[in-house]
Coordinates of C-alpha atoms in Angstrom, one line a residue:
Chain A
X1 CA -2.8 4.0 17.8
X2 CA -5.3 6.5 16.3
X3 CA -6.3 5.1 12.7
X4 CA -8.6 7.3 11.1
X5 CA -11.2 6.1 8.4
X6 CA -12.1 8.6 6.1
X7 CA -15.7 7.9 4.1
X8 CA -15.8 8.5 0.7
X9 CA -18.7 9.1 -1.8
X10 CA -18.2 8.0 -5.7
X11 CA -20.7 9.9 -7.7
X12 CA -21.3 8.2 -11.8
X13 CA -22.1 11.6 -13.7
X14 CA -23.8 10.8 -17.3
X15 CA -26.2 13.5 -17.7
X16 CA -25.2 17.1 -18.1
X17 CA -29.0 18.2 -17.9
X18 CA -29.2 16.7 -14.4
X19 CA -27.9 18.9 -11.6
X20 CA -26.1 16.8 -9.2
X21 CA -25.9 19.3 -6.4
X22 CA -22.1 19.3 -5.9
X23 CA -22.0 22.7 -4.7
X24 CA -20.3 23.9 -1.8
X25 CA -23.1 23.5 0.6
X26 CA -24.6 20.9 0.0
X27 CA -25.1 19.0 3.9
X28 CA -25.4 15.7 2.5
X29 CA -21.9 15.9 -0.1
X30 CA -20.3 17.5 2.9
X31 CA -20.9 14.7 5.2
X32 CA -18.4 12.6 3.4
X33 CA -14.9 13.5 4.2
X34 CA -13.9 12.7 0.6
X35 CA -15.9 13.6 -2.9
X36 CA -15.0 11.7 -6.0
X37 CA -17.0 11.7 -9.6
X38 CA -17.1 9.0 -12.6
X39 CA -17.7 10.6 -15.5
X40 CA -19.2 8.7 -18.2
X41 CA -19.3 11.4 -20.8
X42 CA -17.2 14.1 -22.3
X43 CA -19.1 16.8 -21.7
X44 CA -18.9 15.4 -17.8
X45 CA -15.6 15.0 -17.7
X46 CA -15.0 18.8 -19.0
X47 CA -17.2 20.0 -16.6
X48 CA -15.8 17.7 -13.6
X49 CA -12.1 19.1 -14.6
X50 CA -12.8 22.8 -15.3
X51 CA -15.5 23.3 -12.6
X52 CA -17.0 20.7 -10.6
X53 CA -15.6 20.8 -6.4
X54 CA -14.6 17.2 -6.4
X55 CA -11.3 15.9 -5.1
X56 CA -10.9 12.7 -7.3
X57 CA -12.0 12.0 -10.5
X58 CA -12.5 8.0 -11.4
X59 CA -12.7 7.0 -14.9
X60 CA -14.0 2.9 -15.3
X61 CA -10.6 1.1 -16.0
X62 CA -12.1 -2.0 -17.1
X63 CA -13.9 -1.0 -19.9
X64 CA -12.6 1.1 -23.1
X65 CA -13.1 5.1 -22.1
X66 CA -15.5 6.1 -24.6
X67 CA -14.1 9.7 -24.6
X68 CA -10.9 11.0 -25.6
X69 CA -8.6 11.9 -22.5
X70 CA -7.4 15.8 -23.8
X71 CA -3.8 17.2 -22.7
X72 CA -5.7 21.2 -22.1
X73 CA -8.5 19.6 -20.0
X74 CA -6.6 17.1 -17.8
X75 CA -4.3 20.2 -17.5
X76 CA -7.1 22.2 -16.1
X77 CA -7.8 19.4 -13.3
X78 CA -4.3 19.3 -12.6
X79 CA -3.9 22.4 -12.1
X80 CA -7.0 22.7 -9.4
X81 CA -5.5 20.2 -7.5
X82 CA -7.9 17.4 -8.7
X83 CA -6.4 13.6 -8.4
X84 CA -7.0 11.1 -11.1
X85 CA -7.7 7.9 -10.1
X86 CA -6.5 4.4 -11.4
X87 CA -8.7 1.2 -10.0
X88 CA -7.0 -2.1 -9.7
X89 CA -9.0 -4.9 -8.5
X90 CA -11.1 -5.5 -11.5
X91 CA -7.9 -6.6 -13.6
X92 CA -7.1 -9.5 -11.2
X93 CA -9.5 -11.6 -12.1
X94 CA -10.6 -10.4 -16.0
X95 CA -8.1 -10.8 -18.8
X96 CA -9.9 -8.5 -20.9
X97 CA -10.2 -5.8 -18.0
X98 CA -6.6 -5.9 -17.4
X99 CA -6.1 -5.3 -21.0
X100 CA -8.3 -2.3 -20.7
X101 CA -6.7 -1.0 -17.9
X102 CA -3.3 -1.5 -19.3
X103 CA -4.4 1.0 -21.7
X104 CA -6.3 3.2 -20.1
X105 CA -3.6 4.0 -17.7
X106 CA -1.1 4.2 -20.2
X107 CA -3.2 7.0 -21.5
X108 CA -4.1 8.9 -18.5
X109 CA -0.5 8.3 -17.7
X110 CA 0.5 10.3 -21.0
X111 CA -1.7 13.2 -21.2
X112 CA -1.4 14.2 -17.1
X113 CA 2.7 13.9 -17.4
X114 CA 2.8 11.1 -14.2
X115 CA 1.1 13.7 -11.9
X116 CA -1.8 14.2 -10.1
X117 CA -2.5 10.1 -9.9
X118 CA -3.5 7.9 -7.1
X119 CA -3.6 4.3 -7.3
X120 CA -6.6 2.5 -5.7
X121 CA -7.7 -1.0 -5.4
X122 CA -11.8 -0.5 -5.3
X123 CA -11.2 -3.7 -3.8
X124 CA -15.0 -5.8 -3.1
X125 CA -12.7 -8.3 -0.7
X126 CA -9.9 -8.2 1.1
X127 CA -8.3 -10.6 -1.0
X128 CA -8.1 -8.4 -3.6
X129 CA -6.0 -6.2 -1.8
X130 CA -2.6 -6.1 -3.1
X131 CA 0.6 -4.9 -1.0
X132 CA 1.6 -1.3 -1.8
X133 CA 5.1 -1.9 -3.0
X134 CA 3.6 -4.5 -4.9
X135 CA 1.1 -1.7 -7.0
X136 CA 4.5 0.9 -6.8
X137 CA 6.0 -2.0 -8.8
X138 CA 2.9 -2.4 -11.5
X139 CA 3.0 1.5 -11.6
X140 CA 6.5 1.3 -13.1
X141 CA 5.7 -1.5 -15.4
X142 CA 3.1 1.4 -16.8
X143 CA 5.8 3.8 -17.3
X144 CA 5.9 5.9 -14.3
X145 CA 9.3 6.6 -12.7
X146 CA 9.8 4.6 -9.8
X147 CA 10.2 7.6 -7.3
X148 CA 6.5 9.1 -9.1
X149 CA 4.9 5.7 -8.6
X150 CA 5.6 5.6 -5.2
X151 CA 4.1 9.2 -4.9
X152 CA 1.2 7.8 -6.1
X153 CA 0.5 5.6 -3.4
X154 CA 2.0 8.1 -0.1
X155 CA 2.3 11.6 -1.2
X156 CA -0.7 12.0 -3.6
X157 CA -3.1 10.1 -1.4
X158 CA -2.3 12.8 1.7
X159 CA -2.9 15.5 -0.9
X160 CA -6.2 14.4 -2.0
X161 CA -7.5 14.2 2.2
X162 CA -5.7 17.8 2.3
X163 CA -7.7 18.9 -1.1
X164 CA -10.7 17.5 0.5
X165 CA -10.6 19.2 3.7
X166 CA -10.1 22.8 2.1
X167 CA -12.9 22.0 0.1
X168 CA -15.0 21.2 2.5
X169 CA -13.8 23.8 5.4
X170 CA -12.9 27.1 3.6
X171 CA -13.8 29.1 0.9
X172 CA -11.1 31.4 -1.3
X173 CA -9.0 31.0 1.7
X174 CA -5.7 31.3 2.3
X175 CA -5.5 29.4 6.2
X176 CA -8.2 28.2 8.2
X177 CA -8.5 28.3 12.0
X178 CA -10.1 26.5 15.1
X179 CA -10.7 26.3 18.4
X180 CA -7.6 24.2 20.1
X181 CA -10.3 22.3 22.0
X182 CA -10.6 20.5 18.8
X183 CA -7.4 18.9 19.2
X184 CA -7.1 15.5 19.3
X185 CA -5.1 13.4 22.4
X186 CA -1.8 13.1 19.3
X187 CA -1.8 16.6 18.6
X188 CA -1.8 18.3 22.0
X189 CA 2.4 18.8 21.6
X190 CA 1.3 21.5 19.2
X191 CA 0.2 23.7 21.8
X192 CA 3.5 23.4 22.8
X193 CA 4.2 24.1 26.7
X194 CA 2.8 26.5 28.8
X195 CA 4.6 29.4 29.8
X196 CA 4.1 32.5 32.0
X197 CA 4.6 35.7 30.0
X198 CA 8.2 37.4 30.3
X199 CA 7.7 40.9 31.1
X200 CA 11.3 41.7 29.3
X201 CA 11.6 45.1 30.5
X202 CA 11.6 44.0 34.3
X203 CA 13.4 40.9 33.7
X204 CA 17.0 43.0 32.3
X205 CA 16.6 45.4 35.3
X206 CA 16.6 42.6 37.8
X207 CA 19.4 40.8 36.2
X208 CA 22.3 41.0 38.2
X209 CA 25.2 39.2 35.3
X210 CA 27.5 41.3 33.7
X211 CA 26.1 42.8 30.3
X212 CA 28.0 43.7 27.0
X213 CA 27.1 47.4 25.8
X214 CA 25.4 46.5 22.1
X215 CA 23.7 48.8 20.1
X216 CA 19.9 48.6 21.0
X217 CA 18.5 48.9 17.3
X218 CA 20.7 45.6 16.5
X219 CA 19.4 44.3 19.4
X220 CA 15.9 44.7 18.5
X221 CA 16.7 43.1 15.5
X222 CA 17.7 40.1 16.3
X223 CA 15.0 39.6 19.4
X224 CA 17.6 39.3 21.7
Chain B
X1 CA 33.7 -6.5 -15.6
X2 CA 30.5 -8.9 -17.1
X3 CA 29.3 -10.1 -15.0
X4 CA 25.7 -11.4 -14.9
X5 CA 23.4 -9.3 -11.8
X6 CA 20.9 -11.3 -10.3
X7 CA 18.0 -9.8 -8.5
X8 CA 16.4 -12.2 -5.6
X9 CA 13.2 -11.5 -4.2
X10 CA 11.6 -12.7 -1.0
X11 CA 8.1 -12.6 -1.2
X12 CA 5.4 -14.0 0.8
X13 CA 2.1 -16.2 -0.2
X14 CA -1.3 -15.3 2.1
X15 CA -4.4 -17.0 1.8
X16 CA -7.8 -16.1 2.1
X17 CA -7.6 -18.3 5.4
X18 CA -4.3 -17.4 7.0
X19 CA -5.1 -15.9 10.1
X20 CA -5.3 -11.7 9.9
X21 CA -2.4 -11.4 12.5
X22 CA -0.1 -13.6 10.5
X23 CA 2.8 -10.9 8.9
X24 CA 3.1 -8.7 11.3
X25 CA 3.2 -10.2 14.5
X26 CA 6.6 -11.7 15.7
X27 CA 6.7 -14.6 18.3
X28 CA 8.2 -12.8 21.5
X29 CA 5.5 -9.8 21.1
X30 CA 3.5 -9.5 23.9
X31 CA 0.6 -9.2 21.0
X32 CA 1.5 -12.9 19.8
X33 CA 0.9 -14.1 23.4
X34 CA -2.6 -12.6 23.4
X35 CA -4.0 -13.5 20.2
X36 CA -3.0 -17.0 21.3
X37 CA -5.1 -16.8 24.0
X38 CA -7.8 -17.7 21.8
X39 CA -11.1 -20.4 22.3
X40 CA -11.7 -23.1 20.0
X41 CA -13.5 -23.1 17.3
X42 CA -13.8 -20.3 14.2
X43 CA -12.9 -17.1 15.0
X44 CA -15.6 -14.8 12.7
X45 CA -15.3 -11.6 11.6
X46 CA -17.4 -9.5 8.7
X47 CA -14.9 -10.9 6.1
X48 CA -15.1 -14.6 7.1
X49 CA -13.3 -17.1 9.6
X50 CA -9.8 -15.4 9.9
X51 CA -8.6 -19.0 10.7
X52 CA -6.1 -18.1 13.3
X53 CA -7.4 -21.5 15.6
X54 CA -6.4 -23.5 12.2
X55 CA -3.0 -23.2 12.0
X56 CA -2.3 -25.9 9.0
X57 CA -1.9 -23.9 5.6
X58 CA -2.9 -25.2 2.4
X59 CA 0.1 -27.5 1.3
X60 CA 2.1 -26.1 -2.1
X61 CA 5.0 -28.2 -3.6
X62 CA 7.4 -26.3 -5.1
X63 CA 6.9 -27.6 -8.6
X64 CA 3.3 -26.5 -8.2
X65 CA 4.4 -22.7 -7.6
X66 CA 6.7 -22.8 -10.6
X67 CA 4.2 -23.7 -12.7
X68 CA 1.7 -21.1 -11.6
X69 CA 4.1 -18.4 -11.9
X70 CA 4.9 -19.5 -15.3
X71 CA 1.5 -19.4 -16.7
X72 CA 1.0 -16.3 -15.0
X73 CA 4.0 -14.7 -16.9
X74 CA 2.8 -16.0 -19.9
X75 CA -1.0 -14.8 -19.5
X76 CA 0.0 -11.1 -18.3
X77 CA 3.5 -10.8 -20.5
X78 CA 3.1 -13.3 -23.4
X79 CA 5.7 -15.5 -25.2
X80 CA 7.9 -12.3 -25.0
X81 CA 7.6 -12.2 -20.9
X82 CA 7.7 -16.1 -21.0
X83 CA 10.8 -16.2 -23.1
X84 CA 12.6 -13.2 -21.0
X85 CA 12.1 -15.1 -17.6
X86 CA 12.2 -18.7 -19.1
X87 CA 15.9 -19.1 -18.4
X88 CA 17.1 -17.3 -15.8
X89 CA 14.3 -17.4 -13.1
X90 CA 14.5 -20.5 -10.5
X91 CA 13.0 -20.7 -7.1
X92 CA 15.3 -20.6 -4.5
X93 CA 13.7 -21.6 -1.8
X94 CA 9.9 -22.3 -0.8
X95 CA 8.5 -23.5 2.7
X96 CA 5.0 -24.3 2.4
X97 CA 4.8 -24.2 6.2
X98 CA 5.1 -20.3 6.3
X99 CA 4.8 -19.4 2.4
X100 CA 7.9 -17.9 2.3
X101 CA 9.8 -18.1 -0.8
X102 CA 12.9 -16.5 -2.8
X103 CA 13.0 -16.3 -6.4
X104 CA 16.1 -15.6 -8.3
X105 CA 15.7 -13.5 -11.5
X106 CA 17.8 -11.4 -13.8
X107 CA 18.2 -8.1 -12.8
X108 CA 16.4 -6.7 -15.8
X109 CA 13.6 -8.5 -15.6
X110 CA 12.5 -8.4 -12.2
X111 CA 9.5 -6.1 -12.5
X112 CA 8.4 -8.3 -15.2
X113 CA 8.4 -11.1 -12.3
X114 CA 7.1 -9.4 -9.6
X115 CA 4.1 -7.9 -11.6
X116 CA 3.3 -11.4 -12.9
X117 CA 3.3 -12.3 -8.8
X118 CA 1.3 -9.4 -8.3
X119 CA -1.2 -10.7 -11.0
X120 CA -1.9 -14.5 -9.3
X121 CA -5.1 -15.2 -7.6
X122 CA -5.3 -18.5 -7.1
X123 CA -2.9 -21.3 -6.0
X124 CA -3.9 -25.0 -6.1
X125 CA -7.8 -24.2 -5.7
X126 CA -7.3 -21.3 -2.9
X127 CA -7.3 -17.6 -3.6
X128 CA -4.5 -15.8 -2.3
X129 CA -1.9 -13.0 -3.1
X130 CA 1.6 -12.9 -3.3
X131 CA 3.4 -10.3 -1.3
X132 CA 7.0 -9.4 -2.3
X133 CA 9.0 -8.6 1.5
X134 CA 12.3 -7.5 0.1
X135 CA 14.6 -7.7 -3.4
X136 CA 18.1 -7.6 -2.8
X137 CA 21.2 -8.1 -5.0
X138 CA 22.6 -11.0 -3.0
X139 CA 20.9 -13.8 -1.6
X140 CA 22.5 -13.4 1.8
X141 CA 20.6 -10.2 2.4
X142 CA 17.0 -12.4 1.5
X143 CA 18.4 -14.9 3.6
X144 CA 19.1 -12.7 6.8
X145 CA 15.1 -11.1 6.3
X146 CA 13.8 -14.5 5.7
X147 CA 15.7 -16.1 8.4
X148 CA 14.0 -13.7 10.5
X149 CA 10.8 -13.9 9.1
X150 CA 11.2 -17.7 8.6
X151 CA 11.8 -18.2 12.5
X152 CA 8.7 -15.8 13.9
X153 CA 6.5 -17.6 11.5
X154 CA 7.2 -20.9 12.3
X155 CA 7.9 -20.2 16.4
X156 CA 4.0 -18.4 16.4
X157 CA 2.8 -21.6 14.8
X158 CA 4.7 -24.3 17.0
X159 CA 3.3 -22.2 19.7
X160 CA -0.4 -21.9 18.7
X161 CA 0.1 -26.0 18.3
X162 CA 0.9 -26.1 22.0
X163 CA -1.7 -24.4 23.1
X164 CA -3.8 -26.5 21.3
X165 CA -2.2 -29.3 22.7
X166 CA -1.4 -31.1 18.8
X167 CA 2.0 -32.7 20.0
X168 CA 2.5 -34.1 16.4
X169 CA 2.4 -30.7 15.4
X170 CA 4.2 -29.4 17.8
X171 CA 7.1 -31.9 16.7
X172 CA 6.3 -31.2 13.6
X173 CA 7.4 -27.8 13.4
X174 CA 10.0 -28.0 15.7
X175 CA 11.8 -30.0 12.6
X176 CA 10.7 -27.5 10.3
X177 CA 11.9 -25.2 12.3
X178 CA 15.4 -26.8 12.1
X179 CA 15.1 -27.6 8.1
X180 CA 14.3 -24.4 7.3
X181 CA 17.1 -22.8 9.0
X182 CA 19.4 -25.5 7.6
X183 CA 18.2 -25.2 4.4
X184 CA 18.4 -21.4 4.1
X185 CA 22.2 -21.7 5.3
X186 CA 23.3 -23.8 3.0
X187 CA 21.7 -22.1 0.2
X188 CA 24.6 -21.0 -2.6
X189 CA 25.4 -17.3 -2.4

């Protein structure tokens, strides 16, 4: 059926003094398929926007965010490709932590424009779990079109494994390439069939059918 | 033309005991004849007994559910949520034998419902969560999914009794089987 797991490592930044390593080469960071931060600070969360190489960036929803969430460096992230995340479990059980997230998100919500969020359960039992339509559905109670809170949940999750996986395989590049033997059984169609080579030249002198006079320039043109 | 829109939604109760398998595998599958081809006793994995050799579901009465909902719309919304839904939402249908359920709600308020749905953890004593299938502006288009739903549910279970060899069971839900149907085609549209 070919379900893949993808690991995932949460890093909680408080101390700008500290360096955490998140550099591009950094074996142990790049043995996780996906990198996401928690800033606790604001001079964290400025760096993990403008210049950190993370892929998510988690902010507590259950507790009051201690900084203030600004339009020009939440536009920086955005523009980077970085995904905000929005945690759900800890307001099913918690009055209070729903309340907090209620208001967190609404904030986030506000200063990134609906974009650039994922929804995530940070679920510690299955039975936190909620369906996905069900979390589409709490998304637009928060104010996010319907068709954007379903993005949040499909679209903006694929992007954040595609933002990882650049991040972690190329550098200022434009297309990466490897070997085809790295293909897995599902993706062998894209080698597509294979075909002897068509010497072309040899092929229209043997061809015996009837051919219209056409103007060869045209005809290199369109590849006929 | 006024007149009043209704939204119905078919949703779906699963406990922290109903067996993993349980909403996605239809009677006839091939897949529902192997996982019934299971031993006795509890059937562990790393997040507990999935339960599927315990086939009886926690019993909910319909006045029970009601009530939950209701103090879950006014513990997430407040007396403004409360009052919004107060009137117009009843519960249509319920069968504690497969947890399967349609509420009727105004059409305006219907993510107010199905986020207070969203919010419930526990039923009665048991955790669970509360799974919305389909929302529809008629009830015939619930009823068809449900019907559907309703039948696979309830044929899975009448089989696991069998195998188990539980005729009361077995008879049970051969009747439910019948009354749920019934029930669902008589509903008003």
């Amino acid at each position: 059926m070919g379900l893949k797991q993808y690991s995932r490592l949460t890093l909680v930044l408080e101390d700008t003094s500290q360096n955490y390593g998140l550099s591009g080469n950094n074996p142990q960071v790049l043995s996780y398929d996906i990198l996401a931060v928690q800033p606790t600070t604001e001079k964290m969360f400025q760096s993990a926007c403008s210049t950190l190489d993370v892929d998510i960036i988690s902010i507590d929803m259950s507790s009051k965010i201690p900084f203030y969430l600004k339009h020009t460096t939440v536009g920086q992230a955005v523009e980077r490709g970085i995904f905000f995340e929005i945690c759900y479990s800890a307001a099913l059980k918690d009055a209070s932590a729903r309340r907090n997230l209620i208001m967190n998100a609404k904030s986030l919500i506000r200063v990134t424009r609906g974009r650039n969020l994922i929804i995530t359960s940070q679920a510690r039992k299955a039975m936190e779990l909620r369906g996905p339509y069900d979390m589409v559905n709490f998304a637009t109670l928060l104010g996010i079109g319907q068709s954007a809170a379903k993005d949040c949940l499909s679209t903006n999750c694929r992007a954040v494994l595609f933002h990882a996986e650049t991040r972690r395989n190329t550098t200022k590049a434009v297309f990466s390439a490897e070997p085809s033997e790295n293909l897995q059984d599902t993706e062998q169609w894209k080698l597509g069939n294979k075909r002897k080579k068509i010497n072309l030249k040899k092929a229209r002198a043997t061809d015996k059918r009837p051919r219209v006079e056409t103007d060869t320039a045209a005809e290199a043109e369109t590849g006929s | 033309m006024v007149r009043f829109k209704n939204r119905y939604l078919l949703f779906e109760i699963i406990y922290s005991n109903t067996p993993l398998g349980w909403t996605s595998i239809p009677a006839a599958t091939s897949t529902a004849k192997e996982v019934a081809n299971l031993t006795d006793g509890p059937d562990q994995t790393p997040f507990g007994d999935t339960g599927r050799n315990q086939y009886r579901l926690p019993p909910l009465s319909n006045r029970d559910l009601v009530n939950a909902i209701k103090d879950s719309i006014s513990e997430n919304f407040g007396d403004y949520g409360a009052g919004l839904i107060g009137k117009h939402m009843i519960l249509k249908y319920f069968s504690s034998h497969t947890n399967i359920g349609i509420f009727r709600v105004a059409r305006d308020d219907m993510h107010v419902l199905w986020g207070a749905l969203t919010f419930i953890t526990v039923l009665n004593g048991n955790s669970c969560m509360i799974k919305v299938l389909h929302t529809a502006g008629t009830i015939s288009h619930c009823q068809l999914m449900s019907i559907q739903y309703d039948r696979d549910r309830i044929l899975f279970l009448r089989r696991l009794a069998e195998r188990q060899k539980d005729n009361q069971a077995y008879h049970e839900f051969g009747s439910a089987l019948k009354t749920s149907v019934a029930t669902l085609s008589t509903m008003d549209m």
